[in-house]
Tab-separated table of C-alpha atoms in Angstrom:
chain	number	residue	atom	x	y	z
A	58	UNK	CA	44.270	34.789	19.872
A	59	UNK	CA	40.658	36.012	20.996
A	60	UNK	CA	39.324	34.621	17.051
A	61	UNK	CA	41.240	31.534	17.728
A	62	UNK	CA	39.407	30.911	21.350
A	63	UNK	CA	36.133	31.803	19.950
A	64	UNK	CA	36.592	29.536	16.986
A	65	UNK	CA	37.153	26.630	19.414
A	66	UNK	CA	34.187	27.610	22.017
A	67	UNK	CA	31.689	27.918	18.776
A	68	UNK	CA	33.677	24.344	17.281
A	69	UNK	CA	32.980	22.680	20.958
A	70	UNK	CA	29.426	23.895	21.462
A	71	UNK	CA	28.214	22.874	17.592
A	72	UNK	CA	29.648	19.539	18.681
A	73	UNK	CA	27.599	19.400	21.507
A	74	UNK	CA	24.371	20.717	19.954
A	75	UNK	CA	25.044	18.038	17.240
A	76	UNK	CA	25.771	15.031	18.618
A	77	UNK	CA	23.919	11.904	17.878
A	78	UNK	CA	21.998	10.126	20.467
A	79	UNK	CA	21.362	6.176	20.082
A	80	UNK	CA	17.984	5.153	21.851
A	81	UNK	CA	17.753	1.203	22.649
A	82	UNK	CA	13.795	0.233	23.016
A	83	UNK	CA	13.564	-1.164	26.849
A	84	UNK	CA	11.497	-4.336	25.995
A	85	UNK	CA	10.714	-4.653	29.381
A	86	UNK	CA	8.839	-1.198	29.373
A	87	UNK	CA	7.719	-1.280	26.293
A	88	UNK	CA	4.294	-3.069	24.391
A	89	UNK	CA	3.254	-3.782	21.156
A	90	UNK	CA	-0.573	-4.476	21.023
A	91	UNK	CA	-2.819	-4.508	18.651
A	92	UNK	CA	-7.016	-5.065	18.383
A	93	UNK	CA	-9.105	-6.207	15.799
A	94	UNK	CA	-13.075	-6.412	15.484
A	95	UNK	CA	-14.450	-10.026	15.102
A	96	UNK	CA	-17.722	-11.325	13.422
A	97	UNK	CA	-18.279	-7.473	13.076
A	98	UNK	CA	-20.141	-7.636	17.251
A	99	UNK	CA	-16.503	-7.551	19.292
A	100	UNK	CA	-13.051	-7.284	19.159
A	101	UNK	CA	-9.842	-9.930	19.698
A	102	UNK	CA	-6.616	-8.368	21.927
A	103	UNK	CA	-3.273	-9.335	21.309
A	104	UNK	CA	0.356	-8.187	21.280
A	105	UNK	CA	3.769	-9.153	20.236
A	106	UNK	CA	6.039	-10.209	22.795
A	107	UNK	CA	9.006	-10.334	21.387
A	108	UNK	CA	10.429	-6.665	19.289
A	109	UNK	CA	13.371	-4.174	19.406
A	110	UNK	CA	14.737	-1.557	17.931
A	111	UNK	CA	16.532	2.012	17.974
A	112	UNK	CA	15.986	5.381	17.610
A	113	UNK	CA	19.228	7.945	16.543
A	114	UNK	CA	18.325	11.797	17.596
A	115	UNK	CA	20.735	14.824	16.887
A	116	UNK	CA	20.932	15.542	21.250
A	117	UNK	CA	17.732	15.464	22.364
A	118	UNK	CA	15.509	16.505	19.684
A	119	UNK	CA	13.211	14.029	17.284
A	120	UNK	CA	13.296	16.167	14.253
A	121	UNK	CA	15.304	14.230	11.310
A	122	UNK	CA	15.743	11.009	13.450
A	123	UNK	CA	16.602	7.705	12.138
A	124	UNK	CA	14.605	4.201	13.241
A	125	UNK	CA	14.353	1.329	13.443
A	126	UNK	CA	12.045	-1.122	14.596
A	127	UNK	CA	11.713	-5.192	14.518
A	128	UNK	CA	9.046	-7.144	15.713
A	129	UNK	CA	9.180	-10.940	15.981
A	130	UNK	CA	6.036	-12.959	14.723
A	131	UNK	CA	6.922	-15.863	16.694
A	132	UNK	CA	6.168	-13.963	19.534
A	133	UNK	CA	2.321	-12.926	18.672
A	134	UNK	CA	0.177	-13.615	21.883
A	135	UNK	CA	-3.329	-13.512	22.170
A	136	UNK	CA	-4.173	-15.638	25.447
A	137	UNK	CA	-4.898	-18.629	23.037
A	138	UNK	CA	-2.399	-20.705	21.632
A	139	UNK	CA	-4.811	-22.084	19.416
A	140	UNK	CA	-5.599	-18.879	17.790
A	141	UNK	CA	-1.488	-17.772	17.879
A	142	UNK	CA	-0.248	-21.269	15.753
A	143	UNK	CA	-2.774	-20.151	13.346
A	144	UNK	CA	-1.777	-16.374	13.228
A	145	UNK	CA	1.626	-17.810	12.544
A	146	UNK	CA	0.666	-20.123	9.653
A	147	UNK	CA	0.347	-19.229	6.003
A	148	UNK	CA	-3.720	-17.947	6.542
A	149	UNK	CA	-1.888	-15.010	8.463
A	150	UNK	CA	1.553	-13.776	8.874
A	151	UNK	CA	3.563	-16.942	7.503
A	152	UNK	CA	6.363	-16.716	9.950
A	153	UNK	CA	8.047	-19.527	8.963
A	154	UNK	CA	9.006	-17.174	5.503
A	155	UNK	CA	8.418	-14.313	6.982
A	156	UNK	CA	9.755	-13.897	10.468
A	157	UNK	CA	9.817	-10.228	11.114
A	158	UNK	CA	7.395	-7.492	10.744
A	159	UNK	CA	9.924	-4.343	10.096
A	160	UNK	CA	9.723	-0.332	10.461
A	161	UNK	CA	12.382	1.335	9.031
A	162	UNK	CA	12.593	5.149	9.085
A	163	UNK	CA	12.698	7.684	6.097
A	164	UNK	CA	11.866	11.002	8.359
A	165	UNK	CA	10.825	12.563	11.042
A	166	UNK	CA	8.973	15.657	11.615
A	167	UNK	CA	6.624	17.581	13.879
A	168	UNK	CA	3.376	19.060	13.434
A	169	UNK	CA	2.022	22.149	14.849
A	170	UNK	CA	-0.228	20.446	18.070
A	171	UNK	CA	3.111	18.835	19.149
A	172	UNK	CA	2.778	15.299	17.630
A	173	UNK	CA	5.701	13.803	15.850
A	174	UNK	CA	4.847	11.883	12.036
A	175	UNK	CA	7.631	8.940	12.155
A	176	UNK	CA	7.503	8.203	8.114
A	177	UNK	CA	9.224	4.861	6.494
A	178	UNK	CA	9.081	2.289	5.001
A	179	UNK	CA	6.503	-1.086	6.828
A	180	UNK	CA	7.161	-4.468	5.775
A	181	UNK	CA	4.861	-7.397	6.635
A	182	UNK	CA	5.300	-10.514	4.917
A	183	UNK	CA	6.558	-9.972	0.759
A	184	UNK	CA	5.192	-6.579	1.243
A	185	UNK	CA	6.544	-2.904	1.803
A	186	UNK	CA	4.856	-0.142	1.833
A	187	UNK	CA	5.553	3.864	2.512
A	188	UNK	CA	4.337	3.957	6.193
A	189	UNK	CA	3.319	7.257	8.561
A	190	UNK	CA	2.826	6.757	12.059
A	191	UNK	CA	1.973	9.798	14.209
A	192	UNK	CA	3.619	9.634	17.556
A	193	UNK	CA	3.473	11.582	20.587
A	194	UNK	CA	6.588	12.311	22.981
A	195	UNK	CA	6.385	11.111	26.349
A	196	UNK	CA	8.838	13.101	27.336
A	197	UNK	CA	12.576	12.660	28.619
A	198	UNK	CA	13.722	12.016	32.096
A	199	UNK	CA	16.055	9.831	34.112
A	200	UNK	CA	15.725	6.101	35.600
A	201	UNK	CA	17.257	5.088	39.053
A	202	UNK	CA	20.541	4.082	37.172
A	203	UNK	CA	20.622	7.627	36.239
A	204	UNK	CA	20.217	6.972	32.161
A	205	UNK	CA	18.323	9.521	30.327
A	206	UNK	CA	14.610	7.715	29.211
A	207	UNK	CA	12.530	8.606	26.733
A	208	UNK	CA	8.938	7.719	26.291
A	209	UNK	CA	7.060	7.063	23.343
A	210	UNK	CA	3.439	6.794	22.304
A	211	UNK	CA	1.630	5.321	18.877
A	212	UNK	CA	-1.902	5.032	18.043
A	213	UNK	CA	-2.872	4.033	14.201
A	214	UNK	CA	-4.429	1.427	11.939
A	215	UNK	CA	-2.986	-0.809	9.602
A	216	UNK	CA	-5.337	-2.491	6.914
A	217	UNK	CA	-3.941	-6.141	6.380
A	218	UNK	CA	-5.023	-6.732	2.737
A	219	UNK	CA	-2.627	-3.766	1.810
A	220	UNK	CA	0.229	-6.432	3.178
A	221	UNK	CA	-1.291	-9.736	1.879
A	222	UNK	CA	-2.632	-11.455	5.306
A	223	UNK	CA	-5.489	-12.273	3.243
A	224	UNK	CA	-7.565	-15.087	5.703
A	225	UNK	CA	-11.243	-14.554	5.254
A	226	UNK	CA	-11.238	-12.105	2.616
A	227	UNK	CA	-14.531	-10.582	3.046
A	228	UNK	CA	-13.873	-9.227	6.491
A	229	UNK	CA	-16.979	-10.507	7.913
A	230	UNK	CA	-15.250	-12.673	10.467
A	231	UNK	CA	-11.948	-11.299	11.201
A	232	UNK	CA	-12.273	-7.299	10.289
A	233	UNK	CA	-9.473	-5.593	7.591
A	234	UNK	CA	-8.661	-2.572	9.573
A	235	UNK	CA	-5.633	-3.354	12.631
A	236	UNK	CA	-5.784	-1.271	15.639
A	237	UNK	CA	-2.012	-1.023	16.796
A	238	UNK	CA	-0.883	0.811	20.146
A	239	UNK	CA	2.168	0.717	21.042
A	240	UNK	CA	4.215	2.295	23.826
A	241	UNK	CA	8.036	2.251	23.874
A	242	UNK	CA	10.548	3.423	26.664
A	243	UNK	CA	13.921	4.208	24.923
A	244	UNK	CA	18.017	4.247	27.206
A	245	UNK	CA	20.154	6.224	25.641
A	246	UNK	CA	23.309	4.082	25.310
């Protein structure tokens, strides 16, 4: 009888120490911005307005989580409308063909200082590539609906010839290196 107890306390608690977490991106806490350097003197701000995703965690813990994330080209914003129509045309991101950017997961692991490398697979336009991002946990906590939060943090550069946005393809105008940061607050459903 004693096995037979202790066989169902270690059965419950692996079940517990196991269990998969889904994490919804909050798009109301969350940003997706990006910089780039302009006639090689200053740089042009924007962000994407419009993006979701999830995040699946054994409990708590990022090692070996699944993502993914979606971000809406339609929804580029730079404070000039102008300047967005023509991000959206074929010069750019094409988002009449190509309406998403996407980030789907392979792996996740951490590195000695702490920071998290989120590895998969980025699409932009006809293109995907393998993809590392290095992220840094926020940390975990509760809101005032008493949901568990989690915080998320992503600084890295994406160079926009590797994904065919080819527009001035000398880089003297518009630079080829992409300065994303991004900052997502996840609910755990």
């Amino acid at each position: 009888m004693k096995k037979l107890f202790l066989s169902f306390v270690f059965a419950l608690l692996s079940t517990f120490s196991f269990a998969q977490n889904t994490w919804d991106i909050d798009q109301m806490h969350s940003s997706v911005n990006f910089t780039i350097e302009h006639m090689g003197i200053s740089f042009v701000q924007g962000r994407f307005d419009k993006f979701g995703g999830d995040l699946t965690t054994k409990g708590n813990s990022l090692d070996n989580a699944a993502f993914n994330i979606s971000i809406d080209v339609e929804g580029i914003n730079t404070g000039v409308e102008m300047r967005d129509k023509h991000l959206k045309s074929k010069d750019f991101f094409d988002a009449g063909e190509y309406s998403n950017i996407k980030f789907t997961g392979t792996s996740v692991s951490k590195e000695k200082d702490g920071t998290y490398i989120f590895k998969g697979k980025l699409t932009i336009k006809d293109v995907t590539k393998e993809f590392s991002v290095p992220v840094t946990l926020g940390g975990i906590t509760k809101n005032k609906e008493s949901k568990e939060i989690m915080g998320l943090r992503a600084k890295f550069t994406i160079n926009r010839f590797d994904y065919n946005v080819n527009y001035d393809p000398t880089a003297a105008g518009i630079a080829k290196w992409v300065e994303m940061n991004t900052y997502f607050e996840l609910i755990k459903r």
